[in-house]
Amino acid sequence: MTTQRDPKRPQRPATKKDISLVSKAVSGKLKAYYDDIAAQDIPDRFKDLLDRLDEPKQS
Amino acid sequence: MSDNDFKSDLMKAIPSLRAFAISLSGKVDRADDLVQETLLKAWAHRDSFTPGTNLRAWLFTILRNEFYTFFRKRKREVEDADGAIAATVGIHPEQEGHLDLADMQRALGKLPVDQREALLLVSASDMSYEEAAEICGVAVGTIKSRVNRARNKLTELLGLSQVPEIGPDNNVKSALAAEAR
């Protein structure tokens, strides 16, 4: 992350609209991050685990 | 509900359980252990689940309890999750420039855990405030305030500079950068 000033952009205080846009952007990023994880293939260990649950209980 | 139906529903729930566990704990290995414990507990207690009710919320409640059991045992390690997180999630720092997943994981790791879970449940898992309140065992108002605080903190942590529409406010940017030190 850079802290350098961008001379092309004037400084101004954040407006309500800014805050709302930022909030939306942050929520969108969070959702994208989360969905990206949820879209990963299910690791084999879980398939194996569920398969084993099918086996008759040992007494 | 037959055992087979229940098992098939468990299978379907795994991706969202993993997403919750990974973003909550910050570590894939630990998260997958949490998911495994959750599945085993759910299976062992399947008779106590009422068919037709919200299975996902039921599973999330189990997972959350498992997380806090672990969290209490290893509090420091969980709090130190920041930093180790990005490396373990296996995501690329820059994906076409519009989404920095490692940044998100790092930022989440810096949120207080009660705020993190509230935000993840409501804003990422699409749970209602009511469902999240039930899962966390707190009032709906508490969840709302935690989500708000979490969202504000996350906005700070991610930095406004990544939202081109608003024109980054350099005062805010440098203040945030200073705070992040």
Short mmCIF file of C-alpha atoms in Angstrom, two decimals:
data_model
loop_
_atom_site.label_atom_id
_atom_site.label_comp_id
_atom_site.label_asym_id
_atom_site.label_seq_id
_atom_site.Cartn_x
_atom_site.Cartn_y
_atom_site.Cartn_z
CA MET A 1 0.00 0.00 0.00
CA THR A 2 1.36 3.39 -0.90
CA THR A 3 0.92 6.56 1.08
CA GLN A 4 2.17 8.80 -1.71
CA ARG A 5 -0.01 11.71 -2.61
CA ASP A 6 -1.63 11.77 -5.97
CA PRO A 7 -1.36 15.38 -7.10
CA LYS A 8 -4.14 14.93 -9.67
CA ARG A 9 -6.73 14.38 -6.99
CA PRO A 10 -7.89 17.29 -4.90
CA GLN A 11 -8.28 16.72 -1.21
CA ARG A 12 -11.74 16.99 0.22
CA PRO A 13 -13.58 15.63 3.19
CA ALA A 14 -15.51 12.40 2.69
CA THR A 15 -19.21 12.89 2.00
CA LYS A 16 -22.07 10.60 2.93
CA LYS A 17 -22.12 9.34 -0.62
CA ASP A 18 -18.42 8.49 -0.35
CA ILE A 19 -19.04 6.56 2.83
CA SER A 20 -21.91 4.65 1.29
CA LEU A 21 -19.83 3.79 -1.78
CA VAL A 22 -16.97 2.64 0.38
CA SER A 23 -19.26 0.55 2.53
CA LYS A 24 -20.68 -1.11 -0.57
CA ALA A 25 -17.21 -1.69 -1.97
CA VAL A 26 -16.00 -3.23 1.25
CA SER A 27 -19.04 -5.50 1.50
CA GLY A 28 -18.56 -6.53 -2.11
CA LYS A 29 -14.91 -7.35 -1.55
CA LEU A 30 -15.72 -9.36 1.54
CA LYS A 31 -18.37 -11.31 -0.32
CA ALA A 32 -16.02 -11.96 -3.24
CA TYR A 33 -13.30 -13.15 -0.89
CA TYR A 34 -15.73 -15.44 0.91
CA ASP A 35 -17.33 -16.82 -2.23
CA ASP A 36 -13.89 -17.52 -3.62
CA ILE A 37 -13.15 -19.81 -0.68
CA ALA A 38 -16.57 -21.43 -0.89
CA ALA A 39 -15.98 -22.14 -4.58
CA GLN A 40 -12.89 -24.24 -3.87
CA ASP A 41 -13.14 -27.97 -4.40
CA ILE A 42 -14.15 -29.90 -1.32
CA PRO A 43 -10.98 -31.55 0.03
CA ASP A 44 -10.95 -35.34 -0.28
CA ARG A 45 -10.64 -35.73 3.47
CA PHE A 46 -14.27 -34.67 3.86
CA LYS A 47 -15.55 -37.01 1.20
CA ASP A 48 -13.64 -39.84 2.87
CA LEU A 49 -14.97 -38.80 6.25
CA LEU A 50 -18.58 -38.82 5.08
CA ASP A 51 -18.07 -42.14 3.31
CA ARG A 52 -16.80 -43.67 6.52
CA LEU A 53 -19.90 -42.45 8.35
CA ASP A 54 -21.86 -44.83 6.14
CA GLU A 55 -20.07 -47.86 7.42
CA PRO A 56 -21.93 -49.95 9.98
CA LYS A 57 -20.95 -49.10 13.51
CA GLN A 58 -18.41 -51.42 15.06
CA SER A 59 -19.57 -52.79 18.36
CA MET B 1 -34.83 -37.65 7.52
CA SER B 2 -32.78 -40.67 6.47
CA ASP B 3 -29.10 -40.90 7.28
CA ASN B 4 -28.32 -40.70 3.60
CA ASP B 5 -30.29 -37.49 3.16
CA PHE B 6 -28.62 -36.03 6.20
CA LYS B 7 -25.20 -36.98 4.91
CA SER B 8 -25.95 -35.47 1.55
CA ASP B 9 -27.03 -32.22 3.22
CA LEU B 10 -23.80 -32.22 5.23
CA MET B 11 -21.84 -32.59 2.00
CA LYS B 12 -23.64 -29.62 0.49
CA ALA B 13 -22.90 -27.51 3.54
CA ILE B 14 -19.13 -28.13 3.47
CA PRO B 15 -18.18 -25.23 1.16
CA SER B 16 -19.92 -22.63 3.30
CA LEU B 17 -18.65 -24.24 6.51
CA ARG B 18 -15.12 -24.04 5.14
CA ALA B 19 -15.53 -20.43 4.05
CA PHE B 20 -16.76 -19.49 7.52
CA ALA B 21 -14.06 -21.53 9.28
CA ILE B 22 -11.21 -20.22 7.12
CA SER B 23 -12.21 -16.58 7.41
CA LEU B 24 -12.91 -16.92 11.11
CA SER B 25 -9.73 -18.76 12.08
CA GLY B 26 -7.42 -17.47 9.36
CA LYS B 27 -5.75 -20.81 8.79
CA VAL B 28 -6.81 -23.43 6.32
CA ASP B 29 -5.45 -26.41 8.27
CA ARG B 30 -7.12 -25.37 11.46
CA ALA B 31 -10.29 -24.47 9.62
CA ASP B 32 -10.49 -27.90 8.03
CA ASP B 33 -10.02 -29.49 11.46
CA LEU B 34 -12.90 -27.34 12.70
CA VAL B 35 -15.06 -28.43 9.78
CA GLN B 36 -14.20 -32.08 10.40
CA GLU B 37 -15.12 -31.79 14.10
CA THR B 38 -18.33 -30.04 13.11
CA LEU B 39 -19.30 -32.83 10.70
CA LEU B 40 -18.55 -35.53 13.25
CA LYS B 41 -20.53 -33.74 15.97
CA ALA B 42 -23.43 -33.08 13.62
CA TRP B 43 -23.49 -36.73 12.62
CA ALA B 44 -23.34 -37.93 16.22
CA HIS B 45 -26.19 -35.59 17.18
CA ARG B 46 -28.21 -35.90 14.00
CA ASP B 47 -31.23 -37.09 15.97
CA SER B 48 -31.40 -33.73 17.71
CA PHE B 49 -31.70 -31.84 14.42
CA THR B 50 -35.29 -31.08 13.44
CA PRO B 51 -35.75 -31.73 9.70
CA GLY B 52 -37.06 -28.70 7.87
CA THR B 53 -35.32 -26.26 10.18
CA ASN B 54 -32.20 -24.35 9.26
CA LEU B 55 -29.41 -26.93 8.94
CA ARG B 56 -26.81 -24.35 7.94
CA ALA B 57 -27.42 -22.26 11.05
CA TRP B 58 -27.33 -25.42 13.16
CA LEU B 59 -23.98 -26.43 11.65
CA PHE B 60 -22.56 -22.92 11.98
CA THR B 61 -23.49 -22.97 15.66
CA ILE B 62 -21.59 -26.22 16.14
CA LEU B 63 -18.60 -24.90 14.21
CA ARG B 64 -18.56 -21.69 16.19
CA ASN B 65 -18.62 -23.63 19.47
CA GLU B 66 -15.72 -25.76 18.26
CA PHE B 67 -13.83 -22.63 17.30
CA TYR B 68 -14.27 -21.06 20.73
CA THR B 69 -13.30 -24.25 22.49
CA PHE B 70 -10.08 -24.12 20.52
CA PHE B 71 -9.85 -20.36 20.89
CA ARG B 72 -9.94 -20.53 24.68
CA LYS B 73 -7.20 -23.14 24.67
CA ARG B 74 -5.01 -21.31 22.22
CA LYS B 75 -6.09 -17.71 22.58
CA ARG B 76 -2.75 -16.18 21.84
CA GLU B 77 -2.18 -18.17 18.73
CA VAL B 78 -5.56 -17.24 17.35
CA GLU B 79 -4.98 -13.57 18.07
CA ASP B 80 -1.63 -13.82 16.33
CA ALA B 81 -3.25 -15.21 13.24
CA ASP B 82 -2.54 -12.02 11.33
CA GLY B 83 0.51 -12.36 9.15
CA ALA B 84 0.51 -16.09 9.02
CA ILE B 85 -2.85 -15.93 7.33
CA ALA B 86 -2.04 -14.82 3.84
CA ALA B 87 0.60 -17.46 3.40
CA THR B 88 -1.68 -20.29 4.41
CA VAL B 89 -4.75 -19.42 2.40
CA GLY B 90 -2.92 -19.96 -0.84
CA ILE B 91 -4.28 -16.96 -2.65
CA HIS B 92 -2.50 -14.57 -4.91
CA PRO B 93 -1.90 -11.07 -3.64
CA GLU B 94 -3.16 -9.35 -6.77
CA GLN B 95 -5.90 -10.84 -8.86
CA GLU B 96 -6.40 -8.56 -11.82
CA GLY B 97 -6.00 -5.66 -9.45
CA HIS B 98 -9.63 -5.50 -8.40
CA LEU B 99 -9.55 -7.85 -5.51
CA ASP B 100 -6.80 -8.43 -3.04
CA LEU B 101 -7.76 -11.57 -1.19
CA ALA B 102 -4.68 -11.68 0.99
CA ASP B 103 -5.37 -8.13 2.12
CA MET B 104 -8.89 -9.12 3.04
CA GLN B 105 -7.72 -12.10 5.06
CA ARG B 106 -5.16 -9.97 6.85
CA ALA B 107 -7.69 -7.27 7.61
CA LEU B 108 -10.19 -9.79 8.95
CA GLY B 109 -7.50 -11.13 11.25
CA LYS B 110 -7.20 -7.69 12.79
CA LEU B 111 -10.87 -7.41 13.72
CA PRO B 112 -11.88 -8.39 17.25
CA VAL B 113 -13.21 -11.91 17.00
CA ASP B 114 -16.78 -11.05 18.06
CA GLN B 115 -16.99 -8.40 15.35
CA ARG B 116 -15.34 -10.69 12.81
CA GLU B 117 -17.86 -13.47 13.30
CA ALA B 118 -20.83 -11.09 13.19
CA LEU B 119 -19.60 -9.55 9.95
CA LEU B 120 -18.86 -12.93 8.37
CA LEU B 121 -22.27 -14.32 9.27
CA VAL B 122 -24.28 -11.33 8.08
CA SER B 123 -22.28 -9.79 5.25
CA ALA B 124 -20.55 -12.85 3.84
CA SER B 125 -22.71 -15.87 4.71
CA ASP B 126 -25.99 -14.07 4.04
CA MET B 127 -27.42 -14.97 7.42
CA SER B 128 -30.14 -12.68 8.75
CA TYR B 129 -29.39 -10.59 11.81
CA GLU B 130 -31.77 -12.87 13.69
CA GLU B 131 -29.97 -16.04 12.58
CA ALA B 132 -26.59 -14.52 13.45
CA ALA B 133 -27.91 -13.47 16.86
CA GLU B 134 -29.10 -16.99 17.54
CA ILE B 135 -25.83 -18.55 16.38
CA CYS B 136 -23.80 -16.20 18.58
CA GLY B 137 -26.23 -16.33 21.50
CA VAL B 138 -26.60 -12.54 21.74
CA ALA B 139 -29.32 -9.96 21.06
CA VAL B 140 -30.08 -8.84 17.50
CA GLY B 141 -29.05 -5.29 18.41
CA THR B 142 -25.67 -6.54 19.55
CA ILE B 143 -25.13 -8.24 16.20
CA LYS B 144 -26.13 -5.08 14.32
CA SER B 145 -23.70 -2.95 16.27
CA ARG B 146 -20.89 -5.50 15.88
CA VAL B 147 -21.48 -5.67 12.13
CA ASN B 148 -21.37 -1.89 11.86
CA ARG B 149 -18.20 -1.59 13.85
CA ALA B 150 -16.60 -4.44 11.93
CA ARG B 151 -17.51 -2.88 8.59
CA ASN B 152 -16.08 0.49 9.60
CA LYS B 153 -12.89 -1.06 10.89
CA LEU B 154 -12.54 -3.19 7.78
CA THR B 155 -12.96 -0.10 5.62
CA GLU B 156 -10.13 1.55 7.50
CA LEU B 157 -7.92 -1.52 7.34
CA LEU B 158 -8.37 -2.01 3.63
CA GLY B 159 -7.76 1.64 2.92
CA LEU B 160 -10.02 3.90 0.92
CA SER B 161 -7.47 4.18 -1.85
CA GLN B 162 -8.77 1.01 -3.47
CA VAL B 163 -12.10 2.61 -4.29
CA PRO B 164 -11.36 4.78 -7.29
CA GLU B 165 -14.86 6.26 -7.53
CA ILE B 166 -14.54 8.23 -4.38
CA GLY B 167 -11.15 9.74 -5.13
CA PRO B 168 -8.83 8.77 -2.33
CA ASP B 169 -8.68 11.32 0.37
CA ASN B 170 -5.00 11.67 1.07
CA ASN B 171 -5.54 12.84 4.62
CA VAL B 172 -7.49 9.69 5.34
CA LYS B 173 -4.98 7.55 3.49
CA SER B 174 -1.98 8.79 5.39
CA ALA B 175 -3.84 8.66 8.68
CA LEU B 176 -4.75 5.07 8.01
CA ALA B 177 -1.24 4.20 6.93
CA ALA B 178 0.10 5.74 10.11
CA GLU B 179 -2.39 3.80 12.17
CA ALA B 180 -1.45 0.56 10.49
CA ARG B 181 2.18 0.88 11.63
#
